[in-house]
């Protein structure tokens, strides 16, 4: 089975009974919601009961893992041609026993001359790929301290819908379902509560704002508004306004989605 990319592909694995137990009017509406990222396959009770979700998830997981390992192999081939000392100076790392050492979310990650990444922490492919891209293509630019939304970065508008779907929505769902999520970001991933004045940013009036450093010179701020009365919760991910001088928009997108995937994986391990 190939990856589910269109509503029709999702629809084909649904029971097709239009029973409404997913609180949508039809299986087709549910299929479109899954592709938009507003629903998960597990939100269809009959499908969940049939065991199909577990099968589909396992197949997709294996396929995705294979694709990611291929990408890592290509990046490692480029790393093996690189001067790691030059890269360390350019991106805020250091050379340590012939390896490039970087702080990622407060943890040490070492990259050897052929691009193998080691750390005491998770080395999830979703994080390793942006890390290797950063080493290869990151530019020598320091954060300027001003926060902007993804759509405000260079070339951000065209990728913003995908960014919201793959980054902000799943992270909001995670924050909604894990009351200790932000405390974990601070204690486990060396985040800190935002101190800057956010009044003129997309993070203004957030209930919680936490700054993380997924790369040494590329901070992100996660701003969360708790649900209130009939209002749903809200979450925005902000970037330093100079982030797009360091990395291209695709690499910033991959980094953020990789982070979200890693947080989801860790949360699944806890439940
Ligand atoms: S719960 Fe499942 S079977 Fe029922 S309408 Fe929704 S998608 Fe279709």
PDB file of C-alpha atoms and ligand atoms in Angstrom:
ATOM      1  CA  UNK A   1       0.000   0.000   0.000  1.00  0.00           C
ATOM      2  CA  UNK A   2       1.365   3.460  -0.851  1.00  0.00           C
ATOM      3  CA  UNK A   3       1.239   6.477   1.427  1.00  0.00           C
ATOM      4  CA  UNK A   4      -2.223   8.037   1.762  1.00  0.00           C
ATOM      5  CA  UNK A   5      -1.985  11.326  -0.122  1.00  0.00           C
ATOM      6  CA  UNK A   6      -5.511  12.062  -1.348  1.00  0.00           C
ATOM      7  CA  UNK A   7      -9.038  11.916   0.136  1.00  0.00           C
ATOM      8  CA  UNK A   8      -9.890   9.126  -2.304  1.00  0.00           C
ATOM      9  CA  UNK A   9      -7.036   6.953  -1.041  1.00  0.00           C
ATOM     10  CA  UNK A  10      -8.234   7.459   2.534  1.00  0.00           C
ATOM     11  CA  UNK A  11     -11.847   6.826   1.517  1.00  0.00           C
ATOM     12  CA  UNK A  12     -10.915   3.436   0.018  1.00  0.00           C
ATOM     13  CA  UNK A  13      -9.878   2.025   3.401  1.00  0.00           C
ATOM     14  CA  UNK A  14     -12.912   3.402   5.312  1.00  0.00           C
ATOM     15  CA  UNK A  15     -16.016   1.297   5.993  1.00  0.00           C
ATOM     16  CA  UNK A  16     -18.057   3.637   3.744  1.00  0.00           C
ATOM     17  CA  UNK A  17     -21.164   3.468   5.949  1.00  0.00           C
ATOM     18  CA  UNK A  18     -21.453   7.244   6.585  1.00  0.00           C
ATOM     19  CA  UNK A  19     -22.444   6.382  10.153  1.00  0.00           C
ATOM     20  CA  UNK A  20     -21.414   9.793  11.530  1.00  0.00           C
ATOM     21  CA  UNK A  21     -19.597   8.423  14.582  1.00  0.00           C
ATOM     22  CA  UNK A  22     -16.609  10.631  13.679  1.00  0.00           C
ATOM     23  CA  UNK A  23     -18.955  13.660  14.010  1.00  0.00           C
ATOM     24  CA  UNK A  24     -18.637  14.390  10.295  1.00  0.00           C
ATOM     25  CA  UNK A  25     -21.493  13.945   7.831  1.00  0.00           C
ATOM     26  CA  UNK A  26     -19.857  11.309   5.639  1.00  0.00           C
ATOM     27  CA  UNK A  27     -16.841   9.095   5.093  1.00  0.00           C
ATOM     28  CA  UNK A  28     -15.779  11.378   2.235  1.00  0.00           C
ATOM     29  CA  UNK A  29     -15.827  14.422   4.516  1.00  0.00           C
ATOM     30  CA  UNK A  30     -13.766  12.435   7.018  1.00  0.00           C
ATOM     31  CA  UNK A  31     -11.271  11.497   4.246  1.00  0.00           C
ATOM     32  CA  UNK A  32     -10.772  15.160   3.346  1.00  0.00           C
ATOM     33  CA  UNK A  33     -10.308  16.031   7.043  1.00  0.00           C
ATOM     34  CA  UNK A  34      -7.594  13.359   7.394  1.00  0.00           C
ATOM     35  CA  UNK A  35      -5.661  14.793   4.432  1.00  0.00           C
ATOM     36  CA  UNK A  36      -6.013  18.328   5.850  1.00  0.00           C
ATOM     37  CA  UNK A  37      -4.663  17.059   9.190  1.00  0.00           C
ATOM     38  CA  UNK A  38      -7.874  17.888  11.082  1.00  0.00           C
ATOM     39  CA  UNK A  39      -8.638  14.215  11.843  1.00  0.00           C
ATOM     40  CA  UNK A  40      -6.590  11.059  12.332  1.00  0.00           C
ATOM     41  CA  UNK A  41      -7.534   7.602  11.031  1.00  0.00           C
ATOM     42  CA  UNK A  42      -8.055   6.545  14.643  1.00  0.00           C
ATOM     43  CA  UNK A  43     -10.935   9.052  14.881  1.00  0.00           C
ATOM     44  CA  UNK A  44     -13.095   6.618  12.865  1.00  0.00           C
ATOM     45  CA  UNK A  45     -14.280   4.113  15.545  1.00  0.00           C
ATOM     46  CA  UNK A  46     -15.308   1.307  13.122  1.00  0.00           C
ATOM     47  CA  UNK A  47     -11.932   1.516  11.347  1.00  0.00           C
ATOM     48  CA  UNK A  48     -10.081   1.511  14.652  1.00  0.00           C
ATOM     49  CA  UNK A  49     -12.017  -1.570  15.753  1.00  0.00           C
ATOM     50  CA  UNK A  50     -11.207  -3.420  12.538  1.00  0.00           C
ATOM     51  CA  UNK A  51      -7.448  -3.228  13.188  1.00  0.00           C
ATOM     52  CA  UNK A  52      -6.869  -1.574   9.800  1.00  0.00           C
ATOM     53  CA  UNK A  53      -5.414   1.553  11.394  1.00  0.00           C
ATOM     54  CA  UNK A  54      -2.630  -0.429  13.039  1.00  0.00           C
ATOM     55  CA  UNK A  55      -1.791  -2.132   9.735  1.00  0.00           C
ATOM     56  CA  UNK A  56      -1.799   1.115   7.744  1.00  0.00           C
ATOM     57  CA  UNK A  57       0.274   2.888  10.376  1.00  0.00           C
ATOM     58  CA  UNK A  58       2.847   0.096  10.440  1.00  0.00           C
ATOM     59  CA  UNK A  59       3.172   0.010   6.633  1.00  0.00           C
ATOM     60  CA  UNK A  60       3.507   3.786   6.438  1.00  0.00           C
ATOM     61  CA  UNK A  61       5.981   3.835   9.272  1.00  0.00           C
ATOM     62  CA  UNK A  62       8.279   1.333   7.533  1.00  0.00           C
ATOM     63  CA  UNK A  63       8.007   3.077   4.173  1.00  0.00           C
ATOM     64  CA  UNK A  64       8.680   6.508   5.662  1.00  0.00           C
ATOM     65  CA  UNK A  65      11.655   5.192   7.652  1.00  0.00           C
ATOM     66  CA  UNK A  66      13.195   3.771   4.450  1.00  0.00           C
ATOM     67  CA  UNK A  67      12.805   7.094   2.626  1.00  0.00           C
ATOM     68  CA  UNK A  68      14.364   8.996   5.516  1.00  0.00           C
ATOM     69  CA  UNK A  69      17.351   6.624   5.708  1.00  0.00           C
ATOM     70  CA  UNK A  70      17.960   7.145   1.971  1.00  0.00           C
ATOM     71  CA  UNK A  71      17.939  10.916   2.485  1.00  0.00           C
ATOM     72  CA  UNK A  72      20.369  10.599   5.382  1.00  0.00           C
ATOM     73  CA  UNK A  73      22.720   8.511   3.205  1.00  0.00           C
ATOM     74  CA  UNK A  74      22.810  11.256   0.539  1.00  0.00           C
ATOM     75  CA  UNK A  75      23.552  13.948   3.127  1.00  0.00           C
ATOM     76  CA  UNK A  76      26.274  11.809   4.741  1.00  0.00           C
ATOM     77  CA  UNK A  77      27.984  11.485   1.359  1.00  0.00           C
ATOM     78  CA  UNK A  78      28.122  15.303   1.175  1.00  0.00           C
ATOM     79  CA  UNK A  79      29.306  15.615   4.785  1.00  0.00           C
ATOM     80  CA  UNK A  80      32.262  13.322   4.042  1.00  0.00           C
ATOM     81  CA  UNK A  81      33.505  15.981   1.562  1.00  0.00           C
ATOM     82  CA  UNK A  82      33.202  18.783   4.140  1.00  0.00           C
ATOM     83  CA  UNK A  83      35.803  20.488   6.334  1.00  0.00           C
ATOM     84  CA  UNK A  84      34.192  20.015   9.774  1.00  0.00           C
ATOM     85  CA  UNK A  85      36.374  22.732  11.346  1.00  0.00           C
ATOM     86  CA  UNK A  86      35.084  25.306   8.864  1.00  0.00           C
ATOM     87  CA  UNK A  87      31.499  24.121   9.425  1.00  0.00           C
ATOM     88  CA  UNK A  88      31.894  24.384  13.222  1.00  0.00           C
ATOM     89  CA  UNK A  89      33.037  28.016  12.983  1.00  0.00           C
ATOM     90  CA  UNK A  90      30.249  28.871  10.536  1.00  0.00           C
ATOM     91  CA  UNK A  91      27.284  27.446  12.463  1.00  0.00           C
ATOM     92  CA  UNK A  92      28.196  27.836  16.138  1.00  0.00           C
ATOM     93  CA  UNK A  93      29.618  24.380  16.878  1.00  0.00           C
ATOM     94  CA  UNK A  94      33.040  23.180  17.976  1.00  0.00           C
ATOM     95  CA  UNK A  95      35.493  20.582  16.777  1.00  0.00           C
ATOM     96  CA  UNK A  96      36.030  17.889  19.392  1.00  0.00           C
ATOM     97  CA  UNK A  97      38.319  14.890  18.743  1.00  0.00           C
ATOM     98  CA  UNK A  98      37.762  15.193  15.005  1.00  0.00           C
ATOM     99  CA  UNK A  99      33.969  15.389  15.365  1.00  0.00           C
ATOM    100  CA  UNK A 100      31.691  18.360  14.980  1.00  0.00           C
ATOM    101  CA  UNK A 101      29.915  18.987  18.290  1.00  0.00           C
ATOM    102  CA  UNK A 102      26.621  20.905  18.413  1.00  0.00           C
ATOM    103  CA  UNK A 103      24.094  21.709  21.113  1.00  0.00           C
ATOM    104  CA  UNK A 104      20.621  20.584  20.028  1.00  0.00           C
ATOM    105  CA  UNK A 105      17.785  21.243  22.487  1.00  0.00           C
ATOM    106  CA  UNK A 106      20.403  21.528  25.225  1.00  0.00           C
ATOM    107  CA  UNK A 107      21.925  18.123  24.432  1.00  0.00           C
ATOM    108  CA  UNK A 108      25.284  17.353  22.829  1.00  0.00           C
ATOM    109  CA  UNK A 109      25.190  15.874  19.341  1.00  0.00           C
ATOM    110  CA  UNK A 110      28.433  14.713  17.704  1.00  0.00           C
ATOM    111  CA  UNK A 111      28.835  14.301  13.957  1.00  0.00           C
ATOM    112  CA  UNK A 112      31.791  12.291  12.702  1.00  0.00           C
ATOM    113  CA  UNK A 113      33.630  12.939   9.393  1.00  0.00           C
ATOM    114  CA  UNK A 114      31.302  10.601   7.483  1.00  0.00           C
ATOM    115  CA  UNK A 115      28.131  12.172   8.865  1.00  0.00           C
ATOM    116  CA  UNK A 116      27.143   9.659  11.533  1.00  0.00           C
ATOM    117  CA  UNK A 117      25.294  11.405  14.325  1.00  0.00           C
ATOM    118  CA  UNK A 118      25.578  10.261  17.932  1.00  0.00           C
ATOM    119  CA  UNK A 119      24.006  11.611  21.099  1.00  0.00           C
ATOM    120  CA  UNK A 120      22.827  10.464  24.498  1.00  0.00           C
ATOM    121  CA  UNK A 121      19.444  11.802  23.359  1.00  0.00           C
ATOM    122  CA  UNK A 122      17.100  10.678  20.569  1.00  0.00           C
ATOM    123  CA  UNK A 123      18.626  10.677  17.076  1.00  0.00           C
ATOM    124  CA  UNK A 124      15.274  10.673  15.289  1.00  0.00           C
ATOM    125  CA  UNK A 125      15.695  10.926  11.466  1.00  0.00           C
ATOM    126  CA  UNK A 126      13.291  13.877  11.486  1.00  0.00           C
ATOM    127  CA  UNK A 127      15.903  15.781  13.484  1.00  0.00           C
ATOM    128  CA  UNK A 128      19.061  14.245  11.975  1.00  0.00           C
ATOM    129  CA  UNK A 129      18.155  15.374   8.447  1.00  0.00           C
ATOM    130  CA  UNK A 130      17.748  19.091   9.297  1.00  0.00           C
ATOM    131  CA  UNK A 131      20.860  18.852  11.465  1.00  0.00           C
ATOM    132  CA  UNK A 132      22.955  17.544   8.555  1.00  0.00           C
ATOM    133  CA  UNK A 133      21.393  20.160   6.242  1.00  0.00           C
ATOM    134  CA  UNK A 134      22.334  22.864   8.752  1.00  0.00           C
ATOM    135  CA  UNK A 135      25.945  21.641   8.847  1.00  0.00           C
ATOM    136  CA  UNK A 136      26.102  21.601   5.055  1.00  0.00           C
ATOM    137  CA  UNK A 137      24.227  24.786   4.179  1.00  0.00           C
ATOM    138  CA  UNK A 138      23.771  26.877   7.363  1.00  0.00           C
ATOM    139  CA  UNK A 139      25.143  30.416   7.072  1.00  0.00           C
ATOM    140  CA  UNK A 140      27.125  32.396   9.642  1.00  0.00           C
ATOM    141  CA  UNK A 141      24.279  34.547  10.985  1.00  0.00           C
ATOM    142  CA  UNK A 142      23.356  35.341  14.615  1.00  0.00           C
ATOM    143  CA  UNK A 143      19.755  35.658  15.868  1.00  0.00           C
ATOM    144  CA  UNK A 144      18.513  39.267  15.935  1.00  0.00           C
ATOM    145  CA  UNK A 145      16.016  38.779  18.796  1.00  0.00           C
ATOM    146  CA  UNK A 146      12.845  39.732  16.891  1.00  0.00           C
ATOM    147  CA  UNK A 147      10.130  37.070  16.581  1.00  0.00           C
ATOM    148  CA  UNK A 148       8.082  36.452  13.448  1.00  0.00           C
ATOM    149  CA  UNK A 149       5.618  33.845  12.198  1.00  0.00           C
ATOM    150  CA  UNK A 150       6.648  31.233   9.617  1.00  0.00           C
ATOM    151  CA  UNK A 151       4.568  32.997   6.955  1.00  0.00           C
ATOM    152  CA  UNK A 152       6.633  36.174   7.524  1.00  0.00           C
ATOM    153  CA  UNK A 153       9.910  34.467   6.626  1.00  0.00           C
ATOM    154  CA  UNK A 154      11.256  34.661   3.077  1.00  0.00           C
ATOM    155  CA  UNK A 155       9.198  32.253   0.885  1.00  0.00           C
ATOM    156  CA  UNK A 156       7.132  31.399   3.996  1.00  0.00           C
ATOM    157  CA  UNK A 157       3.666  32.220   2.574  1.00  0.00           C
ATOM    158  CA  UNK A 158       3.717  29.462  -0.045  1.00  0.00           C
ATOM    159  CA  UNK A 159       4.625  26.764   2.507  1.00  0.00           C
ATOM    160  CA  UNK A 160       2.549  28.151   5.374  1.00  0.00           C
ATOM    161  CA  UNK A 161      -0.558  25.939   4.885  1.00  0.00           C
ATOM    162  CA  UNK A 162       1.625  22.820   4.997  1.00  0.00           C
ATOM    163  CA  UNK A 163       3.536  24.214   7.962  1.00  0.00           C
ATOM    164  CA  UNK A 164       0.283  24.734   9.870  1.00  0.00           C
ATOM    165  CA  UNK A 165      -0.956  21.252   8.958  1.00  0.00           C
ATOM    166  CA  UNK A 166       2.233  19.322   9.710  1.00  0.00           C
ATOM    167  CA  UNK A 167       3.706  21.511  12.432  1.00  0.00           C
ATOM    168  CA  UNK A 168       1.321  23.720  14.378  1.00  0.00           C
ATOM    169  CA  UNK A 169      -1.826  21.546  14.382  1.00  0.00           C
ATOM    170  CA  UNK A 170      -0.147  18.319  15.606  1.00  0.00           C
ATOM    171  CA  UNK A 171       1.814  20.275  18.201  1.00  0.00           C
ATOM    172  CA  UNK A 172      -1.372  21.918  19.447  1.00  0.00           C
ATOM    173  CA  UNK A 173      -3.033  18.502  19.699  1.00  0.00           C
ATOM    174  CA  UNK A 174      -0.047  17.242  21.647  1.00  0.00           C
ATOM    175  CA  UNK A 175      -0.131  20.230  24.012  1.00  0.00           C
ATOM    176  CA  UNK A 176      -3.905  19.727  24.499  1.00  0.00           C
ATOM    177  CA  UNK A 177      -3.492  16.064  25.391  1.00  0.00           C
ATOM    178  CA  UNK A 178      -0.331  16.280  27.531  1.00  0.00           C
ATOM    179  CA  UNK A 179      -0.776  18.672  30.453  1.00  0.00           C
ATOM    180  CA  UNK A 180       2.920  18.398  31.333  1.00  0.00           C
ATOM    181  CA  UNK A 181       4.098  19.120  27.770  1.00  0.00           C
ATOM    182  CA  UNK A 182       5.492  22.633  28.376  1.00  0.00           C
ATOM    183  CA  UNK A 183       7.063  21.670  31.690  1.00  0.00           C
ATOM    184  CA  UNK A 184       8.861  18.862  29.801  1.00  0.00           C
ATOM    185  CA  UNK A 185      10.075  21.298  27.145  1.00  0.00           C
ATOM    186  CA  UNK A 186      11.700  23.358  29.883  1.00  0.00           C
ATOM    187  CA  UNK A 187      13.096  20.527  32.004  1.00  0.00           C
ATOM    188  CA  UNK A 188      14.030  17.937  29.357  1.00  0.00           C
ATOM    189  CA  UNK A 189      14.869  20.090  26.331  1.00  0.00           C
ATOM    190  CA  UNK A 190      16.428  23.097  28.065  1.00  0.00           C
ATOM    191  CA  UNK A 191      13.656  25.458  27.004  1.00  0.00           C
ATOM    192  CA  UNK A 192      12.996  28.683  28.851  1.00  0.00           C
ATOM    193  CA  UNK A 193       9.939  30.851  29.280  1.00  0.00           C
ATOM    194  CA  UNK A 194       9.914  33.808  26.883  1.00  0.00           C
ATOM    195  CA  UNK A 195      11.129  37.044  28.394  1.00  0.00           C
ATOM    196  CA  UNK A 196      10.905  39.254  25.315  1.00  0.00           C
ATOM    197  CA  UNK A 197       8.010  41.649  24.761  1.00  0.00           C
ATOM    198  CA  UNK A 198       5.719  39.796  22.351  1.00  0.00           C
ATOM    199  CA  UNK A 199       3.074  42.501  22.078  1.00  0.00           C
ATOM    200  CA  UNK A 200       3.643  43.116  18.363  1.00  0.00           C
ATOM    201  CA  UNK A 201       4.041  39.465  17.332  1.00  0.00           C
ATOM    202  CA  UNK A 202       1.759  36.512  16.605  1.00  0.00           C
ATOM    203  CA  UNK A 203       2.571  35.352  20.158  1.00  0.00           C
ATOM    204  CA  UNK A 204       0.948  38.345  21.899  1.00  0.00           C
ATOM    205  CA  UNK A 205      -1.147  37.389  24.970  1.00  0.00           C
ATOM    206  CA  UNK A 206      -0.232  33.689  24.806  1.00  0.00           C
ATOM    207  CA  UNK A 207      -0.841  31.797  28.059  1.00  0.00           C
ATOM    208  CA  UNK A 208       2.482  29.984  27.725  1.00  0.00           C
ATOM    209  CA  UNK A 209       5.528  30.856  25.566  1.00  0.00           C
ATOM    210  CA  UNK A 210       8.623  28.664  25.595  1.00  0.00           C
ATOM    211  CA  UNK A 211      11.854  29.238  23.662  1.00  0.00           C
ATOM    212  CA  UNK A 212      13.861  26.240  22.450  1.00  0.00           C
ATOM    213  CA  UNK A 213      17.159  25.947  20.572  1.00  0.00           C
ATOM    214  CA  UNK A 214      16.835  23.057  18.117  1.00  0.00           C
ATOM    215  CA  UNK A 215      20.023  24.387  16.476  1.00  0.00           C
ATOM    216  CA  UNK A 216      22.704  26.551  18.102  1.00  0.00           C
ATOM    217  CA  UNK A 217      21.760  29.804  16.380  1.00  0.00           C
ATOM    218  CA  UNK A 218      18.188  29.041  15.412  1.00  0.00           C
ATOM    219  CA  UNK A 219      15.761  29.507  18.311  1.00  0.00           C
ATOM    220  CA  UNK A 220      12.038  28.794  18.005  1.00  0.00           C
ATOM    221  CA  UNK A 221       9.279  30.006  20.291  1.00  0.00           C
ATOM    222  CA  UNK A 222       6.166  27.914  20.930  1.00  0.00           C
ATOM    223  CA  UNK A 223       3.192  30.064  21.994  1.00  0.00           C
ATOM    224  CA  UNK A 224       0.074  28.348  23.355  1.00  0.00           C
ATOM    225  CA  UNK A 225      -3.363  29.627  24.293  1.00  0.00           C
ATOM    226  CA  UNK A 226      -5.387  27.259  26.475  1.00  0.00           C
ATOM    227  CA  UNK A 227      -8.958  26.342  25.474  1.00  0.00           C
ATOM    228  CA  UNK A 228     -11.490  28.628  27.043  1.00  0.00           C
ATOM    229  CA  UNK A 229     -15.297  28.283  27.221  1.00  0.00           C
ATOM    230  CA  UNK A 230     -16.290  27.504  23.625  1.00  0.00           C
ATOM    231  CA  UNK A 231     -12.938  28.552  22.165  1.00  0.00           C
ATOM    232  CA  UNK A 232     -10.460  25.898  21.029  1.00  0.00           C
ATOM    233  CA  UNK A 233      -6.857  26.118  22.110  1.00  0.00           C
ATOM    234  CA  UNK A 234      -4.413  27.866  19.770  1.00  0.00           C
ATOM    235  CA  UNK A 235      -0.709  27.368  19.084  1.00  0.00           C
ATOM    236  CA  UNK A 236       1.830  29.290  17.003  1.00  0.00           C
ATOM    237  CA  UNK A 237       5.479  28.534  16.370  1.00  0.00           C
ATOM    238  CA  UNK A 238       7.599  31.669  15.944  1.00  0.00           C
ATOM    239  CA  UNK A 239      11.106  32.115  14.548  1.00  0.00           C
ATOM    240  CA  UNK A 240      13.880  34.640  14.887  1.00  0.00           C
ATOM    241  CA  UNK A 241      13.501  37.147  12.059  1.00  0.00           C
ATOM    242  CA  UNK A 242      17.039  36.263  10.851  1.00  0.00           C
ATOM    243  CA  UNK A 243      16.293  32.516  10.620  1.00  0.00           C
ATOM    244  CA  UNK A 244      15.800  32.774   6.860  1.00  0.00           C
ATOM    245  CA  UNK A 245      19.281  34.305   6.491  1.00  0.00           C
ATOM    246  CA  UNK A 246      20.719  31.169   8.079  1.00  0.00           C
ATOM    247  CA  UNK A 247      18.686  28.481   6.378  1.00  0.00           C
ATOM    248  CA  UNK A 248      16.298  28.158   3.433  1.00  0.00           C
ATOM    249  CA  UNK A 249      12.566  27.929   4.127  1.00  0.00           C
ATOM    250  CA  UNK A 250      12.443  24.217   3.281  1.00  0.00           C
ATOM    251  CA  UNK A 251      15.136  23.405   5.818  1.00  0.00           C
ATOM    252  CA  UNK A 252      13.331  25.501   8.462  1.00  0.00           C
ATOM    253  CA  UNK A 253      10.090  23.690   7.646  1.00  0.00           C
ATOM    254  CA  UNK A 254      11.782  20.250   7.870  1.00  0.00           C
ATOM    255  CA  UNK A 255      13.438  21.176  11.137  1.00  0.00           C
ATOM    256  CA  UNK A 256      10.135  22.178  12.718  1.00  0.00           C
ATOM    257  CA  UNK A 257       8.208  19.175  11.438  1.00  0.00           C
ATOM    258  CA  UNK A 258      11.095  16.930  12.551  1.00  0.00           C
ATOM    259  CA  UNK A 259      10.867  18.433  16.028  1.00  0.00           C
ATOM    260  CA  UNK A 260       7.126  17.866  16.173  1.00  0.00           C
ATOM    261  CA  UNK A 261       7.576  14.243  15.018  1.00  0.00           C
ATOM    262  CA  UNK A 262      10.166  13.700  17.725  1.00  0.00           C
ATOM    263  CA  UNK A 263       7.908  15.163  20.430  1.00  0.00           C
ATOM    264  CA  UNK A 264       5.025  12.977  19.217  1.00  0.00           C
ATOM    265  CA  UNK A 265       7.212   9.883  19.282  1.00  0.00           C
ATOM    266  CA  UNK A 266       8.397  10.629  22.811  1.00  0.00           C
ATOM    267  CA  UNK A 267       4.807  11.293  23.936  1.00  0.00           C
ATOM    268  CA  UNK A 268       3.691   7.948  22.450  1.00  0.00           C
ATOM    269  CA  UNK A 269       6.464   6.260  24.405  1.00  0.00           C
ATOM    270  CA  UNK A 270       5.133   7.812  27.597  1.00  0.00           C
ATOM    271  CA  UNK A 271       1.537   6.682  27.072  1.00  0.00           C
TER     272      UNK A 271
HETATM  273  S1  LIG B   1     -17.027   7.125  11.674  1.00  0.00           S
HETATM  274 FE1  LIG B   1     -15.902   6.181  10.004  1.00  0.00          FE
HETATM  275  S2  LIG B   1     -17.449   4.983   8.931  1.00  0.00           S
HETATM  276 FE2  LIG B   1     -18.545   6.444  10.202  1.00  0.00          FE
HETATM  277  S3  LIG B   1     -18.859   8.262   8.875  1.00  0.00           S
HETATM  278 FE3  LIG B   1     -16.991   8.607   9.999  1.00  0.00          FE
HETATM  279  S4  LIG B   1     -15.431   7.843   8.603  1.00  0.00           S
HETATM  280 FE4  LIG B   1     -17.332   6.959   7.894  1.00  0.00          FE
END
